[in-house]
mmCIF file of C-alpha atoms in Angstrom:
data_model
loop_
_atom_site.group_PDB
_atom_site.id
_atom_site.type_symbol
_atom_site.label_atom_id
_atom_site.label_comp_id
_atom_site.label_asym_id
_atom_site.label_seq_id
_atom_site.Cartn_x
_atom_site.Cartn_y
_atom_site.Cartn_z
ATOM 1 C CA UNK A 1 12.369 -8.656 18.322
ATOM 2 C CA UNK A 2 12.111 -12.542 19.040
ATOM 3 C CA UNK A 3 10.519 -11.509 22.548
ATOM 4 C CA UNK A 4 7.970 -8.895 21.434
ATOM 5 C CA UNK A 5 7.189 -11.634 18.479
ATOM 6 C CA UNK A 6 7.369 -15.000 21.241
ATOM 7 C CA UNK A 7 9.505 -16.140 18.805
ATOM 8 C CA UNK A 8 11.955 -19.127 20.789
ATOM 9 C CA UNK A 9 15.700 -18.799 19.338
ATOM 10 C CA UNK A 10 16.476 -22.435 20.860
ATOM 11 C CA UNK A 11 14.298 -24.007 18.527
ATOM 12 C CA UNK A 12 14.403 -22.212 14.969
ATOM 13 C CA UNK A 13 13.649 -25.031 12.278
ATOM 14 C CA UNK A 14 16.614 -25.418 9.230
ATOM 15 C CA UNK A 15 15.635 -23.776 5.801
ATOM 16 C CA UNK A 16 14.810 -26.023 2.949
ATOM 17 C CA UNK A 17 16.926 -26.618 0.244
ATOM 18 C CA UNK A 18 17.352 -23.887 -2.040
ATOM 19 C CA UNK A 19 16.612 -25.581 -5.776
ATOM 20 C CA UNK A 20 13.822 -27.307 -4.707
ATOM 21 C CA UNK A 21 12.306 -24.225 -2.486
ATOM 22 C CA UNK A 22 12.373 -21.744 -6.088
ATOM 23 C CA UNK A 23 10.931 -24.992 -7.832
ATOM 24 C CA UNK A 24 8.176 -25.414 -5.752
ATOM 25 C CA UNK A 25 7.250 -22.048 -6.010
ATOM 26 C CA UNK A 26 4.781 -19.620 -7.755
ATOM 27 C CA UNK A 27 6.028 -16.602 -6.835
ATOM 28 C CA UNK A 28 9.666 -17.256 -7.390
ATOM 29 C CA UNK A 29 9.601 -14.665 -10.731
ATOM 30 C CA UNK A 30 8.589 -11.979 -9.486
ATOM 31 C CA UNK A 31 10.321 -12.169 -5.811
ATOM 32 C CA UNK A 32 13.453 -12.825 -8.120
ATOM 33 C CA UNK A 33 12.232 -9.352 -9.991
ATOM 34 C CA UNK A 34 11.478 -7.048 -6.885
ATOM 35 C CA UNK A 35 14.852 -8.407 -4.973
ATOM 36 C CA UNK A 36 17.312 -7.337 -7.675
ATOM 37 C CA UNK A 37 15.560 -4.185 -7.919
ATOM 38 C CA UNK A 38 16.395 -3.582 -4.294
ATOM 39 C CA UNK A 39 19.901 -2.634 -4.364
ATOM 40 C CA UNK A 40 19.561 0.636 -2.061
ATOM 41 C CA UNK A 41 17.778 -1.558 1.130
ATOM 42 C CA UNK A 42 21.768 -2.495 1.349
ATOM 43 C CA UNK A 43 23.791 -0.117 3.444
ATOM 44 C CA UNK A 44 25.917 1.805 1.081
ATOM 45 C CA UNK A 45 29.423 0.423 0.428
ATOM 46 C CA UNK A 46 28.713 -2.972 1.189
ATOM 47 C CA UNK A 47 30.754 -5.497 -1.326
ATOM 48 C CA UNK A 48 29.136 -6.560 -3.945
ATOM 49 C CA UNK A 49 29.601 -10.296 -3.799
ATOM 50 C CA UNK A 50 28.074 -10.003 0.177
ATOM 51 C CA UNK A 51 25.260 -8.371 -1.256
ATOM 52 C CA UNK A 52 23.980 -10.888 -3.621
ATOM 53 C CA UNK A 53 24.707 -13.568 -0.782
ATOM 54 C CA UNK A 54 22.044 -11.450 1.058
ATOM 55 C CA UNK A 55 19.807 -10.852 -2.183
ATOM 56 C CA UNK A 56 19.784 -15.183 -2.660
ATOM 57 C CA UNK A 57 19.244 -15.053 1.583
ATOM 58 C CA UNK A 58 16.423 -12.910 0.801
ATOM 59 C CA UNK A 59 14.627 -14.859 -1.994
ATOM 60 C CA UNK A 60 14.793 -17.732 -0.033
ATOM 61 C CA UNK A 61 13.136 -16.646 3.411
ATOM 62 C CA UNK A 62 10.366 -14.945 1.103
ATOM 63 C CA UNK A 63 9.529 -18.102 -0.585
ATOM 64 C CA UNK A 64 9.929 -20.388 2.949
ATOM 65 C CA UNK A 65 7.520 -18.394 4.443
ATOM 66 C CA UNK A 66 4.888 -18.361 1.346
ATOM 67 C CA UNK A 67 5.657 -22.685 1.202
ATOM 68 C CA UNK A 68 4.609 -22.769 4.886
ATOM 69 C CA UNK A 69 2.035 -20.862 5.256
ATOM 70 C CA UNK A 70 -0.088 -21.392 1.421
ATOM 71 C CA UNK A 71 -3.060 -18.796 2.917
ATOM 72 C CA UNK A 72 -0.351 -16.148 2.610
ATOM 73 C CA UNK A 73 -0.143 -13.852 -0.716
ATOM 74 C CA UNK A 74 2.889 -12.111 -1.717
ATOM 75 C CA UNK A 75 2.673 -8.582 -2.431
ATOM 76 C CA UNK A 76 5.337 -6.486 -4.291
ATOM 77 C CA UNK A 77 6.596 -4.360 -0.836
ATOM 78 C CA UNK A 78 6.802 -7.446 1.311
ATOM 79 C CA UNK A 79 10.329 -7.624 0.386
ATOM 80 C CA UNK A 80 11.313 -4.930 2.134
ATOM 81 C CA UNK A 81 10.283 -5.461 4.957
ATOM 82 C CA UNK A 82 11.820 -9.004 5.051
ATOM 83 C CA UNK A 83 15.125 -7.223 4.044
ATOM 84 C CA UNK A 84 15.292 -5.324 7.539
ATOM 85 C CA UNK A 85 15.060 -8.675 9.594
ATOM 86 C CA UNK A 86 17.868 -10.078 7.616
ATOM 87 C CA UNK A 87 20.438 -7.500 7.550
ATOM 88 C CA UNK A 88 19.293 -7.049 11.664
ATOM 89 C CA UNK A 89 19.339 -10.173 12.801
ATOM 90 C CA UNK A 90 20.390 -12.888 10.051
ATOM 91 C CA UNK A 91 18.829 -15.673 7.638
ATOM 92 C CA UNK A 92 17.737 -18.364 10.361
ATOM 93 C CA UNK A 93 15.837 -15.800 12.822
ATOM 94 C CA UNK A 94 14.585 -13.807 10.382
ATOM 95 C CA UNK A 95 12.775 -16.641 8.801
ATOM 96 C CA UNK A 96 11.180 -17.230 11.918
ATOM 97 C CA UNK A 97 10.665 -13.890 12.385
ATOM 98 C CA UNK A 98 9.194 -12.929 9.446
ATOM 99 C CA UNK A 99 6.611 -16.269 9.406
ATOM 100 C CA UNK A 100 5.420 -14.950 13.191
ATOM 101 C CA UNK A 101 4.973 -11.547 11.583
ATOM 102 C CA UNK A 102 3.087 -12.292 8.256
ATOM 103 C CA UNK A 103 0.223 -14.464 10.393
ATOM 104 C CA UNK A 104 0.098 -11.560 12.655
ATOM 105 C CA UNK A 105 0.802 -7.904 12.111
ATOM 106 C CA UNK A 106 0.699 -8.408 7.643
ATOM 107 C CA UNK A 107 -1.739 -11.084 7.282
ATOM 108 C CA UNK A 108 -4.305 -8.399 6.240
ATOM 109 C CA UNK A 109 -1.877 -7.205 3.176
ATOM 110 C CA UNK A 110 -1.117 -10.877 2.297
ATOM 111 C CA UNK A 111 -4.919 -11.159 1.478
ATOM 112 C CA UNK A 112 -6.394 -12.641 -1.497
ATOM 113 C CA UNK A 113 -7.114 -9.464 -3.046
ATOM 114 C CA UNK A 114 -6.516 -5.862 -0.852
ATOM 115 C CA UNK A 115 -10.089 -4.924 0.230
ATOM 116 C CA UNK A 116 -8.632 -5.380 4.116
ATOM 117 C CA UNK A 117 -5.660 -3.228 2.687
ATOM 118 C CA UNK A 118 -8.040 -0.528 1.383
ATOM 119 C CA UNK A 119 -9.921 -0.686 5.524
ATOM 120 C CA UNK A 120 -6.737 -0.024 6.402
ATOM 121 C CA UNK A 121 -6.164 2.928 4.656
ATOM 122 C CA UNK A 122 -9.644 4.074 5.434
ATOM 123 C CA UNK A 123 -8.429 4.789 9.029
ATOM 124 C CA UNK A 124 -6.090 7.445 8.093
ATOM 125 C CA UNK A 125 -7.979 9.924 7.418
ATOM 126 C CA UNK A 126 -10.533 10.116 10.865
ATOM 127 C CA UNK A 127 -7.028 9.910 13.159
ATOM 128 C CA UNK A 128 -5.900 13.509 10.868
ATOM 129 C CA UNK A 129 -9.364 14.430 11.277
ATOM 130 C CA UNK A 130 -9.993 14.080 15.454
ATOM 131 C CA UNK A 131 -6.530 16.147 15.482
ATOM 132 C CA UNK A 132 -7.096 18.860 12.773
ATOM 133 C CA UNK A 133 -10.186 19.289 10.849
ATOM 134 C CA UNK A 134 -8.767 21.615 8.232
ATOM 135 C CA UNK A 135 -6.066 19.954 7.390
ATOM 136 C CA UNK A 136 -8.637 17.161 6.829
ATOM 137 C CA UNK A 137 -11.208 18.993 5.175
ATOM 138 C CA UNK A 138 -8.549 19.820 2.630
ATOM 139 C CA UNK A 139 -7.448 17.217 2.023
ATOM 140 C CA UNK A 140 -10.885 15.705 1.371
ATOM 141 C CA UNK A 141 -11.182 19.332 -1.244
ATOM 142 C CA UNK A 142 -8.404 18.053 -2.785
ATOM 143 C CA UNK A 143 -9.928 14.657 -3.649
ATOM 144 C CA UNK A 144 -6.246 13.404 -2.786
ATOM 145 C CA UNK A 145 -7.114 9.786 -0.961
ATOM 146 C CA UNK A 146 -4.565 7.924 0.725
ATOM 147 C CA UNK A 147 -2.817 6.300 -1.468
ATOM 148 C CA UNK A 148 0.001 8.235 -1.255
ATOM 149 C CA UNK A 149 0.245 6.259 2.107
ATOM 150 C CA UNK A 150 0.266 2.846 0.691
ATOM 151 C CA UNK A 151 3.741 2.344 0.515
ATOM 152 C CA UNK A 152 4.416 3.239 4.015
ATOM 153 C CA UNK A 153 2.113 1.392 5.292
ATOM 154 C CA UNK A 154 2.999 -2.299 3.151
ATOM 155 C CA UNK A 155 6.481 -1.850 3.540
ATOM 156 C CA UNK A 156 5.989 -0.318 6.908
ATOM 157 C CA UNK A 157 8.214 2.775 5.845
ATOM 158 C CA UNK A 158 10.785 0.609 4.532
ATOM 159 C CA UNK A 159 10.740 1.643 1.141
ATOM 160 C CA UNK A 160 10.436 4.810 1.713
ATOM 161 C CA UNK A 161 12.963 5.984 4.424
ATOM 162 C CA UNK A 162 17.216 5.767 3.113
ATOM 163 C CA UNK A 163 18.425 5.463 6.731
ATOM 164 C CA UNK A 164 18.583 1.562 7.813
ATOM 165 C CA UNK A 165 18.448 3.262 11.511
ATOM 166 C CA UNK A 166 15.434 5.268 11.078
ATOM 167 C CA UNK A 167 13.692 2.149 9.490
ATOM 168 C CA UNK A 168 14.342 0.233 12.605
ATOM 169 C CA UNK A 169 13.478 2.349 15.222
ATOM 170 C CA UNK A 170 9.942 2.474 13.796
ATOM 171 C CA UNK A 171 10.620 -1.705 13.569
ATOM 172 C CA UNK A 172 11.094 -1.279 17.076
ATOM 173 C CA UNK A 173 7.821 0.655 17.687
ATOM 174 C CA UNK A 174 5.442 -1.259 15.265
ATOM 175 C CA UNK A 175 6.240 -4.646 16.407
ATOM 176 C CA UNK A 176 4.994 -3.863 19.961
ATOM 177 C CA UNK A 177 2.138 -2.036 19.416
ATOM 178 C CA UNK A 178 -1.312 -2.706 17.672
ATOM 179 C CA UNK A 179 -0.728 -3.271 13.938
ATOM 180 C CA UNK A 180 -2.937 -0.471 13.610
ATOM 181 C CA UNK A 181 -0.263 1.650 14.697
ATOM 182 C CA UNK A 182 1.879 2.445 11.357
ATOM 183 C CA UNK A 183 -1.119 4.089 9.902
ATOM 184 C CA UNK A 184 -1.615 6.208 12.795
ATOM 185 C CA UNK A 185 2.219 7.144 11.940
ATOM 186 C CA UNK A 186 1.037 7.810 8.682
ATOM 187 C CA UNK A 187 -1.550 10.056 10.210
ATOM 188 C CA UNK A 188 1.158 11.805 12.211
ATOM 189 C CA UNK A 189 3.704 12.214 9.427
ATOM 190 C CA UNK A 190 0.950 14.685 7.434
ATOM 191 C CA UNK A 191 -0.007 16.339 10.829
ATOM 192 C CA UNK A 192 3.718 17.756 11.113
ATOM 193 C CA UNK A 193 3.834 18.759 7.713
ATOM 194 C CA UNK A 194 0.145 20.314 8.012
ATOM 195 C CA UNK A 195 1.301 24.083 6.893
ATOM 196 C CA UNK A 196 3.135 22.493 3.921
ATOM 197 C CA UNK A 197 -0.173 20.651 2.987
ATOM 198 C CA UNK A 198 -2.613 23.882 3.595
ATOM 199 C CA UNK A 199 0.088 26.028 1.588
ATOM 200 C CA UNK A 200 0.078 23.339 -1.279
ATOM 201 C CA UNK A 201 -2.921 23.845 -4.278
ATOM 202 C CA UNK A 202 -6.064 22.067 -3.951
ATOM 203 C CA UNK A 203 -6.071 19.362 -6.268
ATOM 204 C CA UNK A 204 -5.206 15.904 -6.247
ATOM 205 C CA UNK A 205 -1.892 15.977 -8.386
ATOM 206 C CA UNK A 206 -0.281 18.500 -6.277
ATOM 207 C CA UNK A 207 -1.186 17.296 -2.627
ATOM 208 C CA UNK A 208 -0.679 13.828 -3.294
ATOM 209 C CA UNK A 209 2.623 14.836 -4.876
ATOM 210 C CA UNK A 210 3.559 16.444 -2.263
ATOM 211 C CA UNK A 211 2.819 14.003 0.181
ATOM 212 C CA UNK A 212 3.781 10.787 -1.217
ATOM 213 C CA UNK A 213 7.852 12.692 -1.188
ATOM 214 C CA UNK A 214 8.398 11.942 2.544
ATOM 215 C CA UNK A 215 10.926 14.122 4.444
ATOM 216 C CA UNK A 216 14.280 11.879 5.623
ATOM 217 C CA UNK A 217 15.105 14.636 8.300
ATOM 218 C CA UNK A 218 11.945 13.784 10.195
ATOM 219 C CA UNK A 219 11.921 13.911 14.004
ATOM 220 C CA UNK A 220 11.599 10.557 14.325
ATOM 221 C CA UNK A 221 11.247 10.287 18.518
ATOM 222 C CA UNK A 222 8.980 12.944 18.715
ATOM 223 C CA UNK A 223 6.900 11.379 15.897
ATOM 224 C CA UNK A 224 6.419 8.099 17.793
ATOM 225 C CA UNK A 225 5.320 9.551 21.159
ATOM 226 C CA UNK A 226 2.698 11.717 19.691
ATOM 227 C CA UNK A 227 1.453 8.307 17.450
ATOM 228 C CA UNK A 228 1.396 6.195 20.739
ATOM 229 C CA UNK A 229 -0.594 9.047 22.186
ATOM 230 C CA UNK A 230 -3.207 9.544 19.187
ATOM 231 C CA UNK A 231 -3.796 5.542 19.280
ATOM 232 C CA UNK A 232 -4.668 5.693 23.357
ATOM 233 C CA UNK A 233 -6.830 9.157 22.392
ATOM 234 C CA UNK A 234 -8.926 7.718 19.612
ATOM 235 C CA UNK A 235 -8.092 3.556 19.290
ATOM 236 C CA UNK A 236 -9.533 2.086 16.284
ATOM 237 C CA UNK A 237 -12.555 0.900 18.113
ATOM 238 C CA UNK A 238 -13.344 4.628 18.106
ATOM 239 C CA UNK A 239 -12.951 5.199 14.420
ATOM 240 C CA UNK A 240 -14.146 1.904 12.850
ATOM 241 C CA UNK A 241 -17.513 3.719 12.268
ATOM 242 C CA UNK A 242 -15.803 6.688 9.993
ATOM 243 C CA UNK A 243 -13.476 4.665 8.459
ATOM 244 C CA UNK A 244 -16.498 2.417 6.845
ATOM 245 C CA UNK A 245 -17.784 5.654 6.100
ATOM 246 C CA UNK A 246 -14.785 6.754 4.643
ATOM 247 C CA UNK A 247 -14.688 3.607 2.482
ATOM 248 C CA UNK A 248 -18.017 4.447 1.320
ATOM 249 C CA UNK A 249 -16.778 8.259 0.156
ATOM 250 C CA UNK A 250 -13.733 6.689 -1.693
ATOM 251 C CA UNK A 251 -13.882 5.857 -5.614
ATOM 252 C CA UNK A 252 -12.455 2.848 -4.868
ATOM 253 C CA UNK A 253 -15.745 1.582 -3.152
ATOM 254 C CA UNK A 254 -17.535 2.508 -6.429
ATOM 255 C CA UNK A 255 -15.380 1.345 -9.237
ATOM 256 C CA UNK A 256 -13.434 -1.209 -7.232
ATOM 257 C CA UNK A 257 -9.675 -0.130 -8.527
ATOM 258 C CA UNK A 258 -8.106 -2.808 -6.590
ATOM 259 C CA UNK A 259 -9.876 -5.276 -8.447
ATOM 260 C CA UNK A 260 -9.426 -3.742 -11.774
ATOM 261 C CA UNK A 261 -5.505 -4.014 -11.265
ATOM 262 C CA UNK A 262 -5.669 -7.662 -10.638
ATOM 263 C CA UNK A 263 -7.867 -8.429 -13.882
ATOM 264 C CA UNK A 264 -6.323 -6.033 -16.116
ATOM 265 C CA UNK A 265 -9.225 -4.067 -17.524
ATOM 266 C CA UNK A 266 -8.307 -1.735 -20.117
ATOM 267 C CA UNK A 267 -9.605 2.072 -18.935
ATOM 268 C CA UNK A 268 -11.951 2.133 -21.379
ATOM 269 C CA UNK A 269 -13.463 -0.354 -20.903
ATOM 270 C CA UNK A 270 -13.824 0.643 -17.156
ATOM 271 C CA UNK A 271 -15.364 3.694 -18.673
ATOM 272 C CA UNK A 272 -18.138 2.152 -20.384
ATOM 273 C CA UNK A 273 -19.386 0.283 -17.467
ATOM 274 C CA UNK A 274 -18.762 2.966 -14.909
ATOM 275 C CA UNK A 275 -21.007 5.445 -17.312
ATOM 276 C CA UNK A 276 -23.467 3.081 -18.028
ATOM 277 C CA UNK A 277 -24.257 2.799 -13.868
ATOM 278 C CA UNK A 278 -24.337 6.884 -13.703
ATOM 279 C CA UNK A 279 -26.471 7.282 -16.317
ATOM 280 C CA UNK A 280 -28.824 4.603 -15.440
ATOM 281 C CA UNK A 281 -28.745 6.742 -11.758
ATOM 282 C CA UNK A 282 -28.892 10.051 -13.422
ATOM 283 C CA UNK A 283 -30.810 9.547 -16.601
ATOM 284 C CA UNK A 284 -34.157 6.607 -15.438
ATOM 285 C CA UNK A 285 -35.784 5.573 -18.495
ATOM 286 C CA UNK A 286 -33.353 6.749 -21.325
ATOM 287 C CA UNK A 287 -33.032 3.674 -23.395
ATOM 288 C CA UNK A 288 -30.989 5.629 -26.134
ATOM 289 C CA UNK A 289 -28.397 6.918 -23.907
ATOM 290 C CA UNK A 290 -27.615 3.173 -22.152
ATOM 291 C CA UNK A 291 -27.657 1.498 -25.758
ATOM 292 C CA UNK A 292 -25.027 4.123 -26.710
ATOM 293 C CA UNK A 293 -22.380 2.826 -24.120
ATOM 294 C CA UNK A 294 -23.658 -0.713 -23.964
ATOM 295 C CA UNK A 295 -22.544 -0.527 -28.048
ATOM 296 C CA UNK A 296 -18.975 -2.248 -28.945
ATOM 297 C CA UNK A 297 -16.401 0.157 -29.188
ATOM 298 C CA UNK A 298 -15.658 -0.346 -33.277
ATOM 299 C CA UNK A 299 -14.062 2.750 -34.214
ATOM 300 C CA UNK A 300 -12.193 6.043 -32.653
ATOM 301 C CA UNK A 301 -15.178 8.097 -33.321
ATOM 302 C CA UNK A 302 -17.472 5.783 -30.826
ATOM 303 C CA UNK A 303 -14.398 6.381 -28.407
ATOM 304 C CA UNK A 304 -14.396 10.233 -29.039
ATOM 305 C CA UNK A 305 -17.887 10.016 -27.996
ATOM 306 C CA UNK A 306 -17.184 8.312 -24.683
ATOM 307 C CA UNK A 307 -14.388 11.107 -23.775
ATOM 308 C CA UNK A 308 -17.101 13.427 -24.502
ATOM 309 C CA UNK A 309 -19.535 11.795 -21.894
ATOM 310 C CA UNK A 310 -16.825 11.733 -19.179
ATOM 311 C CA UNK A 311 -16.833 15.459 -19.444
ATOM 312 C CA UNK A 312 -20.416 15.633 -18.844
ATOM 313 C CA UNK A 313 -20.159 13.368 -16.251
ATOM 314 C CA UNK A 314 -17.823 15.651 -14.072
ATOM 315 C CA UNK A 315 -15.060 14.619 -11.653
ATOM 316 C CA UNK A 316 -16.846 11.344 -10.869
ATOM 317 C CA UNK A 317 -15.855 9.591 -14.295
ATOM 318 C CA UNK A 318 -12.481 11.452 -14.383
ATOM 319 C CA UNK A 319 -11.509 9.655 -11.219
ATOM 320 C CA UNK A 320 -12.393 6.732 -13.080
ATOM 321 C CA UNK A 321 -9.389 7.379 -15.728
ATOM 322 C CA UNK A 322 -7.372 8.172 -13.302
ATOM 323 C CA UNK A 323 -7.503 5.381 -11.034
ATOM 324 C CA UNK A 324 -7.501 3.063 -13.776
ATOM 325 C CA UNK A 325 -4.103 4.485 -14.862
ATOM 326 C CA UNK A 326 -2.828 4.499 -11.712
ATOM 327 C CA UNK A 327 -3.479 0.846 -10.311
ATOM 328 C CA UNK A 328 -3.336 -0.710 -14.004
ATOM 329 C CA UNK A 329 -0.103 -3.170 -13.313
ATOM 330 C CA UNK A 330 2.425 -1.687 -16.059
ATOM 331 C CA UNK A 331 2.269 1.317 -13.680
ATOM 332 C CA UNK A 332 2.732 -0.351 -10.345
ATOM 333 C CA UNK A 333 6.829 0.528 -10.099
ATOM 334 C CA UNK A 334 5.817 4.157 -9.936
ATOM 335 C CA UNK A 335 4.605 3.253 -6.258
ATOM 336 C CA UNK A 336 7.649 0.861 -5.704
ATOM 337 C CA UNK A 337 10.559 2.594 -8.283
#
């Protein structure tokens, strides 16, 4: 790992001192928060007093790389990847380690906000499409996105995957290739399980149920040579034009659901402005209509009356709701439990 990441071992700088690292720091909370929640990154067994050495190792590399390096965001799922270079390779190298990685292979997920996250993601689906088209084209039915993929692709698998062993293999295979190359994994992972996803129903709750419950008996090997193989077929020069396209198909282009997360919107409120740019599209010239949503919300019978629009509106205002719901931050440990 130091070679593929031209990391020198003769010259790794000394950590800071602990008190004044967690300080000095911003983030400190909620690191602190998503490291005691990850007891089961630990290999089973392990005592517990070595453990919470390696939980206060943990805390501090996170923070020593976000001191260093202030253009760096954390983002709840960085954590475990930074909790596969420690247990591999200890607290000193994986510092250095993890700094070479985060201004490299994450610096897109350590973005202000996650629109270079979301072009990420946007790949996914062209790689599954080049290789099956109905696969694709049912999942596109289905209206299920990609964010069942989100997880993997953060935490590169980490959070996702039990086995310590399986998690660095793929270590092994991400950190010399493209950084592209965990969502063509992603891509991969739903290509084997393609009869499982055409035999699934066509809607959004059921596919992306399915998918987001990744197998643990996957054949890992086999996996990685036919992602290596899909990257050389179609690289990501290839598919940059779909995936903007893609971006432009996805809700979160239109109602910005990344955004709404970070500013805490309620869903109503979401609602109002999201019907108030349909209509305005759909219904030119109907000043009644627009000064019915533009109105205050003062009672339950205006609200009843907004519900009663998004059924009009159709499955365009529904994914509103439901991506409001779903990226509104008192949700976010249902992606990371």
């Amino acid at each position: 790992w130091p070679k593929l990441l031209s990391v020198n071992t003769d010259d790794l700088p000394p950590l800071p001192a602990r008190k004044e690292l967690r300080e000095d720091s911003k983030d400190y909370q909620q690191v602190l928060l998503d490291v005691r929640r990850s007891l089961r990154r630990f290999p089973p067994g392990m005592p517990d007093d070595q453990r919470e050495g390696l939980q206060e190792e943990l805390i501090d590399i996170i923070l020593h790389v976000l001191q260093r390096n202030p253009q760096l965001h954390y983002y709840q799922g960085y954590h475990d990847i930074v909790v596969t270079f420690l247990l591999v390779v200890g607290d000193r190298l994986a510092t250095a380690l993890v700094e070479k990685l985060s201004t490299h292979h994450l610096r897109d997920f350590m973005e202000p906000t996650m629109d270079n996250t979301k072009h990420i993601l946007n790949y996914l689906m062209p790689i599954i499409d080049q290789v099956n088209p109905e696969v694709h084209d049912f999942m596109q039915s289905a209206e299920v996105g990609t964010i069942f993929a989100l997880s993997w692709l953060i935490t590169w698998f980490g959070h996702v995957l039990s086995d310590l062993r399986h998690v660095v293999r793929l270590y092994d295979f991400f950190l010399a290739c493209h950084p592209l190359m965990p969502v063509y994994f992603a891509a991969v992972i739903v290509l084997y399980r393609h009869q499982e996803v055409l035999d699934c129903e066509c809607d959004m709750a059921s596919v992306h149920h399915l998918l987001s419950q990744i197998p643990q008996d996957l054949p890992y090997e086999t996996l990685i040579s036919r992602a290596g193989d899909l990257f050389v077929q179609f690289p990501p020069s290839e598919l940059a034009r779909e995936a903007a396209q893609q971006a432009e198909r996805t809700a979160a282009s239109t109602f910005k659901d990344f955004e709404l997360a970070s500013v805490q919107q309620r869903p109503d409120t979401v609602l109002r402005q999201r019907f108030r740019e349909r209509l305005r599209e759909r219904l030119r010239g109907e000043e009644r209509t627009e000064t019915i949503l533009a109105r205050p919300r003062a009672n339950r019978f205006v609200k009843l009356a907004v519900m009663g629009l998004t059924v009009a509106l159709g499955a365009a205002a529904l994914a509103v709701v439901k991506s409001a719901l779903e990226w509104a931050p008192k949700f976010e440990l249902q992606i990371f439990p």
